[in-house]
Amino acid sequence: MRLPAIRGVIDRRILINYRVDPAILSSTLPPPFRPKLQNGYGLAGICLIRLSRVGPRLLPSRLGVSSENAAHRTAVEWDEGGRVHEGVFVRRRDTSSTVNSLLGGRLFPGIQHRARFVVSESSDHLEVAMRSVDGTASLAVVGEVGDRLPPESVFGSLEEASEFFRAGALGFSTTQDSERFQGMELCCRTWQVEPLQISELRSSWFDDRSVFPTGSIELDCALLMRNIEHEWLSRPDLCCSTGIS
């Protein structure tokens, strides 16, 4: 399904990134995806994003939708047409917006679960908590704007981390069909990230030791983006049995 081009403003985007044992991470991915590696580790995490003035490109921006959103995602690669492609696999999306939830898969990418968000933030301090209405997903993060990545990060510099995630603009989201993933590419007019130092972090998914055994996953780093005009552009769906359709 081709979705209409969507534009809006990213008021705030937090990228929380875990480094994960590639074998463990592979077991959480459906075909045709495999982990994209950085210094021998897979990268998975949560995107916490507040959007404003979001709507179809032809809609006046003043009529656009605002929402808090969370996406559980993994940096991935896959083979198609004799080439290696890269992007992100989005296993779950949660949103504060009833509109987003109702129009998930038709106007917004993938299944959109309704969730409640509690946010407290200033220019240098951020707190975001989320719990899905169905009770199956929750998370909470507290962080302060910093000036460098943690020394144990798999990235040697902020610039290296920035380029890694910039290359993952093409995302594929789960749909009602377990073998079809809806494609959407994030196109930002500008791209600038800041390090975010995390002091508290909980995640019902990444803290689940039946999925990620002790020692297989560690918090790597977190990045912050603010005030970014953007568009989402529909891309062909990906089918696990046939490749790009």
mmCIF file of C-alpha atoms in Angstrom:
data_model
loop_
_atom_site.group_PDB
_atom_site.id
_atom_site.type_symbol
_atom_site.label_atom_id
_atom_site.label_comp_id
_atom_site.label_asym_id
_atom_site.label_seq_id
_atom_site.Cartn_x
_atom_site.Cartn_y
_atom_site.Cartn_z
ATOM 1 C CA MET A 1 0.000 0.000 0.000
ATOM 2 C CA ARG A 2 1.363 3.424 -0.973
ATOM 3 C CA LEU A 3 0.757 6.028 1.731
ATOM 4 C CA PRO A 4 0.508 9.757 0.971
ATOM 5 C CA ALA A 5 3.560 11.937 1.618
ATOM 6 C CA ILE A 6 3.374 13.299 5.164
ATOM 7 C CA ARG A 7 5.096 16.410 6.482
ATOM 8 C CA GLY A 8 5.494 17.961 9.898
ATOM 9 C CA VAL A 9 7.929 19.040 12.594
ATOM 10 C CA ILE A 10 9.928 16.841 14.949
ATOM 11 C CA ASP A 11 9.743 18.874 18.146
ATOM 12 C CA ARG A 12 11.865 16.342 20.008
ATOM 13 C CA ARG A 13 13.334 12.954 19.115
ATOM 14 C CA ILE A 14 15.196 10.725 21.590
ATOM 15 C CA LEU A 15 17.074 7.730 20.201
ATOM 16 C CA ILE A 16 17.880 5.243 22.969
ATOM 17 C CA ASN A 17 20.352 2.661 21.684
ATOM 18 C CA TYR A 18 21.329 -0.740 23.072
ATOM 19 C CA ARG A 19 24.267 -2.826 21.898
ATOM 20 C CA VAL A 20 23.145 -6.432 21.585
ATOM 21 C CA ASP A 21 24.705 -9.836 20.967
ATOM 22 C CA PRO A 22 24.053 -10.350 17.216
ATOM 23 C CA ALA A 23 22.932 -13.960 17.654
ATOM 24 C CA ILE A 24 20.341 -12.962 20.257
ATOM 25 C CA LEU A 25 19.185 -9.988 18.208
ATOM 26 C CA SER A 26 18.847 -12.140 15.080
ATOM 27 C CA SER A 27 16.368 -14.367 16.899
ATOM 28 C CA THR A 28 14.035 -11.362 17.366
ATOM 29 C CA LEU A 29 13.959 -10.445 13.661
ATOM 30 C CA PRO A 30 11.679 -11.846 10.957
ATOM 31 C CA PRO A 31 13.029 -12.692 7.481
ATOM 32 C CA PRO A 32 14.526 -11.094 5.449
ATOM 33 C CA PHE A 33 16.178 -8.899 8.090
ATOM 34 C CA ARG A 34 19.489 -9.414 9.878
ATOM 35 C CA PRO A 35 21.237 -7.086 12.347
ATOM 36 C CA LYS A 36 23.397 -4.308 10.977
ATOM 37 C CA LEU A 37 26.610 -4.541 12.984
ATOM 38 C CA GLN A 38 28.779 -1.849 14.512
ATOM 39 C CA ASN A 39 32.111 -3.049 15.937
ATOM 40 C CA GLY A 40 30.689 -6.569 16.241
ATOM 41 C CA TYR A 41 27.416 -5.621 17.968
ATOM 42 C CA GLY A 42 23.851 -5.278 16.808
ATOM 43 C CA LEU A 43 21.991 -2.050 17.620
ATOM 44 C CA ALA A 44 18.387 -1.926 18.789
ATOM 45 C CA GLY A 45 16.467 0.667 20.710
ATOM 46 C CA ILE A 46 13.563 3.020 21.192
ATOM 47 C CA CYS A 47 12.686 6.200 19.319
ATOM 48 C CA LEU A 48 10.654 8.605 21.459
ATOM 49 C CA ILE A 49 9.373 11.355 19.229
ATOM 50 C CA ARG A 50 7.021 14.290 19.658
ATOM 51 C CA LEU A 51 5.530 15.462 16.369
ATOM 52 C CA SER A 52 3.569 18.584 15.534
ATOM 53 C CA ARG A 53 1.714 19.904 12.474
ATOM 54 C CA VAL A 54 1.773 16.429 10.919
ATOM 55 C CA GLY A 55 -0.451 15.695 7.958
ATOM 56 C CA PRO A 56 -0.563 15.059 4.197
ATOM 57 C CA ARG A 57 1.675 17.396 2.222
ATOM 58 C CA LEU A 58 -1.267 19.247 0.653
ATOM 59 C CA LEU A 59 -2.948 19.876 4.005
ATOM 60 C CA PRO A 60 -2.272 23.308 5.583
ATOM 61 C CA SER A 61 0.211 22.801 8.407
ATOM 62 C CA ARG A 62 -2.109 24.524 10.911
ATOM 63 C CA LEU A 63 -4.515 21.589 10.489
ATOM 64 C CA GLY A 64 -1.876 18.970 11.211
ATOM 65 C CA VAL A 65 -1.862 16.513 14.127
ATOM 66 C CA SER A 66 0.390 16.644 17.202
ATOM 67 C CA SER A 67 1.330 13.502 19.124
ATOM 68 C CA GLU A 68 3.792 11.679 21.357
ATOM 69 C CA ASN A 69 5.076 8.436 19.862
ATOM 70 C CA ALA A 70 7.357 5.507 20.640
ATOM 71 C CA ALA A 71 8.892 3.024 18.206
ATOM 72 C CA HIS A 72 10.827 -0.123 19.147
ATOM 73 C CA ARG A 73 13.341 -0.612 16.353
ATOM 74 C CA THR A 74 16.416 -2.499 15.207
ATOM 75 C CA ALA A 75 19.117 -1.421 12.746
ATOM 76 C CA VAL A 76 18.987 -4.021 9.968
ATOM 77 C CA GLU A 77 20.308 -5.133 6.614
ATOM 78 C CA TRP A 78 18.708 -7.307 3.950
ATOM 79 C CA ASP A 79 19.525 -8.567 0.443
ATOM 80 C CA GLU A 80 17.502 -7.581 -2.595
ATOM 81 C CA GLY A 81 18.362 -7.314 -6.274
ATOM 82 C CA GLY A 82 21.939 -8.468 -5.700
ATOM 83 C CA ARG A 83 22.625 -5.620 -3.259
ATOM 84 C CA VAL A 84 22.748 -5.158 0.497
ATOM 85 C CA HIS A 85 20.198 -2.614 1.754
ATOM 86 C CA GLU A 86 20.055 -1.011 5.202
ATOM 87 C CA GLY A 87 17.422 0.617 7.361
ATOM 88 C CA VAL A 88 15.406 -0.157 10.474
ATOM 89 C CA PHE A 89 12.827 -2.781 11.341
ATOM 90 C CA VAL A 90 10.090 -1.331 13.573
ATOM 91 C CA ARG A 91 8.557 -4.136 15.615
ATOM 92 C CA ARG A 92 6.079 -1.923 17.490
ATOM 93 C CA ARG A 93 4.684 1.614 17.355
ATOM 94 C CA ASP A 94 2.789 3.344 20.166
ATOM 95 C CA THR A 95 1.071 6.725 19.940
ATOM 96 C CA SER A 96 -0.878 9.171 22.080
ATOM 97 C CA SER A 97 -2.996 10.107 19.060
ATOM 98 C CA THR A 98 -6.352 8.473 18.400
ATOM 99 C CA VAL A 99 -6.079 9.674 14.777
ATOM 100 C CA ASN A 100 -2.698 7.993 14.317
ATOM 101 C CA SER A 101 -4.027 4.787 15.845
ATOM 102 C CA LEU A 102 -7.124 4.680 13.677
ATOM 103 C CA LEU A 103 -5.218 5.519 10.488
ATOM 104 C CA GLY A 104 -2.178 3.288 11.106
ATOM 105 C CA GLY A 105 -1.359 1.493 7.865
ATOM 106 C CA ARG A 106 -3.480 3.918 5.810
ATOM 107 C CA LEU A 107 -2.084 7.381 6.546
ATOM 108 C CA PHE A 108 0.629 6.579 9.101
ATOM 109 C CA PRO A 109 3.019 3.612 8.816
ATOM 110 C CA GLY A 110 2.251 0.247 10.399
ATOM 111 C CA ILE A 111 0.046 -0.758 13.307
ATOM 112 C CA GLN A 112 -0.201 2.097 15.830
ATOM 113 C CA HIS A 113 -1.042 1.087 19.419
ATOM 114 C CA ARG A 114 -2.750 3.618 21.681
ATOM 115 C CA ALA A 115 -0.646 4.646 24.678
ATOM 116 C CA ARG A 116 -0.502 7.195 27.465
ATOM 117 C CA PHE A 117 2.591 9.378 27.776
ATOM 118 C CA VAL A 118 3.823 11.474 30.688
ATOM 119 C CA VAL A 119 6.472 14.032 29.718
ATOM 120 C CA SER A 120 8.506 16.566 31.699
ATOM 121 C CA GLU A 121 11.278 18.430 29.945
ATOM 122 C CA SER A 122 13.371 21.564 29.809
ATOM 123 C CA SER A 123 16.199 22.661 27.539
ATOM 124 C CA ASP A 124 18.656 20.260 29.207
ATOM 125 C CA HIS A 125 16.528 17.726 31.151
ATOM 126 C CA LEU A 126 14.062 15.179 29.752
ATOM 127 C CA GLU A 127 11.717 12.662 31.335
ATOM 128 C CA VAL A 128 9.390 10.510 29.232
ATOM 129 C CA ALA A 129 7.220 7.617 30.406
ATOM 130 C CA MET A 130 4.845 5.541 28.285
ATOM 131 C CA ARG A 131 2.347 2.767 28.969
ATOM 132 C CA SER A 132 0.244 1.200 26.237
ATOM 133 C CA VAL A 133 -3.519 1.114 26.743
ATOM 134 C CA ASP A 134 -3.495 -2.673 26.214
ATOM 135 C CA GLY A 135 -0.923 -3.031 29.007
ATOM 136 C CA THR A 136 1.612 -4.930 26.908
ATOM 137 C CA ALA A 137 4.334 -2.264 26.638
ATOM 138 C CA SER A 138 5.832 0.307 28.979
ATOM 139 C CA LEU A 139 8.996 2.349 29.298
ATOM 140 C CA ALA A 140 10.502 5.272 31.168
ATOM 141 C CA VAL A 141 13.630 7.328 30.566
ATOM 142 C CA VAL A 142 15.333 10.208 32.372
ATOM 143 C CA GLY A 143 18.261 12.030 30.795
ATOM 144 C CA GLU A 144 20.351 15.166 30.675
ATOM 145 C CA VAL A 145 21.834 16.797 27.595
ATOM 146 C CA GLY A 146 25.575 16.020 27.544
ATOM 147 C CA ASP A 147 28.636 16.805 25.481
ATOM 148 C CA ARG A 148 29.997 13.347 24.601
ATOM 149 C CA LEU A 149 29.070 9.707 24.154
ATOM 150 C CA PRO A 150 29.771 7.190 26.929
ATOM 151 C CA PRO A 151 33.364 5.889 26.687
ATOM 152 C CA GLU A 152 32.135 2.284 26.301
ATOM 153 C CA SER A 153 29.952 3.105 23.267
ATOM 154 C CA VAL A 154 30.488 1.126 20.075
ATOM 155 C CA PHE A 155 30.771 4.486 18.306
ATOM 156 C CA GLY A 156 34.106 6.268 18.333
ATOM 157 C CA SER A 157 32.558 9.718 18.025
ATOM 158 C CA LEU A 158 29.273 11.579 17.941
ATOM 159 C CA GLU A 159 29.734 12.056 14.205
ATOM 160 C CA GLU A 160 30.072 8.288 13.676
ATOM 161 C CA ALA A 161 26.910 7.629 15.660
ATOM 162 C CA SER A 162 25.062 10.366 13.793
ATOM 163 C CA GLU A 163 25.926 8.906 10.383
ATOM 164 C CA PHE A 164 24.997 5.366 11.472
ATOM 165 C CA PHE A 165 21.465 6.403 12.366
ATOM 166 C CA ARG A 166 21.139 8.845 9.499
ATOM 167 C CA ALA A 167 21.708 5.874 7.162
ATOM 168 C CA GLY A 168 18.729 4.131 8.769
ATOM 169 C CA ALA A 169 16.110 6.538 7.429
ATOM 170 C CA LEU A 170 14.237 3.755 5.608
ATOM 171 C CA GLY A 171 11.990 1.908 8.056
ATOM 172 C CA PHE A 172 9.747 -1.142 7.716
ATOM 173 C CA SER A 173 6.854 -1.541 10.158
ATOM 174 C CA THR A 174 4.807 -4.578 11.110
ATOM 175 C CA THR A 175 1.330 -4.932 9.593
ATOM 176 C CA GLN A 176 -1.633 -7.269 10.064
ATOM 177 C CA ASP A 177 0.113 -9.586 7.561
ATOM 178 C CA SER A 178 3.053 -11.169 9.413
ATOM 179 C CA GLU A 179 4.984 -11.540 6.139
ATOM 180 C CA ARG A 180 4.539 -7.991 4.853
ATOM 181 C CA PHE A 181 6.258 -4.876 6.192
ATOM 182 C CA GLN A 182 5.177 -1.349 5.336
ATOM 183 C CA GLY A 183 7.928 0.920 4.039
ATOM 184 C CA MET A 184 8.398 4.583 4.933
ATOM 185 C CA GLU A 185 11.460 6.837 4.589
ATOM 186 C CA LEU A 186 12.156 9.754 6.936
ATOM 187 C CA CYS A 187 13.532 12.776 5.094
ATOM 188 C CA CYS A 188 14.802 15.560 7.387
ATOM 189 C CA ARG A 189 15.578 19.057 6.090
ATOM 190 C CA THR A 190 18.410 19.264 8.610
ATOM 191 C CA TRP A 191 20.163 16.618 10.700
ATOM 192 C CA GLN A 192 21.795 17.440 14.002
ATOM 193 C CA VAL A 193 22.153 15.254 17.095
ATOM 194 C CA GLU A 194 23.260 15.882 20.684
ATOM 195 C CA PRO A 195 24.414 13.277 23.228
ATOM 196 C CA LEU A 196 21.907 12.497 25.967
ATOM 197 C CA GLN A 197 23.240 11.113 29.248
ATOM 198 C CA ILE A 198 20.759 8.556 30.622
ATOM 199 C CA SER A 199 20.335 8.332 34.400
ATOM 200 C CA GLU A 200 17.225 6.107 34.532
ATOM 201 C CA LEU A 201 15.860 3.663 31.967
ATOM 202 C CA ARG A 202 13.190 0.962 32.037
ATOM 203 C CA SER A 203 11.724 -0.962 29.126
ATOM 204 C CA SER A 204 9.287 -3.869 29.284
ATOM 205 C CA TRP A 205 10.759 -5.238 26.047
ATOM 206 C CA PHE A 206 14.496 -4.731 26.485
ATOM 207 C CA ASP A 207 14.392 -5.666 30.192
ATOM 208 C CA ASP A 208 12.723 -9.010 29.402
ATOM 209 C CA ARG A 209 15.428 -11.607 30.181
ATOM 210 C CA SER A 210 13.476 -14.357 28.425
ATOM 211 C CA VAL A 211 14.189 -12.420 25.210
ATOM 212 C CA PHE A 212 17.533 -10.789 26.065
ATOM 213 C CA PRO A 213 19.456 -12.977 28.556
ATOM 214 C CA THR A 214 21.714 -11.328 31.106
ATOM 215 C CA GLY A 215 24.943 -10.184 29.452
ATOM 216 C CA SER A 216 23.469 -10.106 25.942
ATOM 217 C CA ILE A 217 22.336 -6.463 26.003
ATOM 218 C CA GLU A 218 23.673 -3.187 27.402
ATOM 219 C CA LEU A 219 22.687 0.457 27.044
ATOM 220 C CA ASP A 220 25.131 1.967 24.542
ATOM 221 C CA CYS A 221 24.160 5.624 24.098
ATOM 222 C CA ALA A 222 21.302 8.021 23.560
ATOM 223 C CA LEU A 223 20.932 10.863 21.087
ATOM 224 C CA LEU A 224 18.661 13.882 20.961
ATOM 225 C CA MET A 225 17.253 15.807 17.993
ATOM 226 C CA ARG A 226 15.044 18.898 18.201
ATOM 227 C CA ASN A 227 13.041 21.216 15.925
ATOM 228 C CA ILE A 228 13.473 19.352 12.641
ATOM 229 C CA GLU A 229 11.163 19.883 9.664
ATOM 230 C CA HIS A 230 10.641 16.549 7.966
ATOM 231 C CA GLU A 231 8.646 14.464 5.513
ATOM 232 C CA TRP A 232 7.740 10.794 5.512
ATOM 233 C CA LEU A 233 7.687 9.283 2.043
ATOM 234 C CA SER A 234 6.037 5.976 1.255
ATOM 235 C CA ARG A 235 8.291 3.219 -0.067
ATOM 236 C CA PRO A 236 7.345 -0.203 -1.503
ATOM 237 C CA ASP A 237 6.359 -2.814 1.047
ATOM 238 C CA LEU A 238 8.830 -5.580 1.807
ATOM 239 C CA CYS A 239 7.666 -9.183 1.781
ATOM 240 C CA CYS A 240 9.751 -11.817 3.522
ATOM 241 C CA SER A 241 9.256 -14.366 0.742
ATOM 242 C CA THR A 242 9.600 -12.207 -2.373
ATOM 243 C CA GLY A 243 11.683 -9.150 -1.446
ATOM 244 C CA ILE A 244 10.551 -5.691 -2.525
ATOM 245 C CA SER A 245 7.069 -5.785 -4.042
#
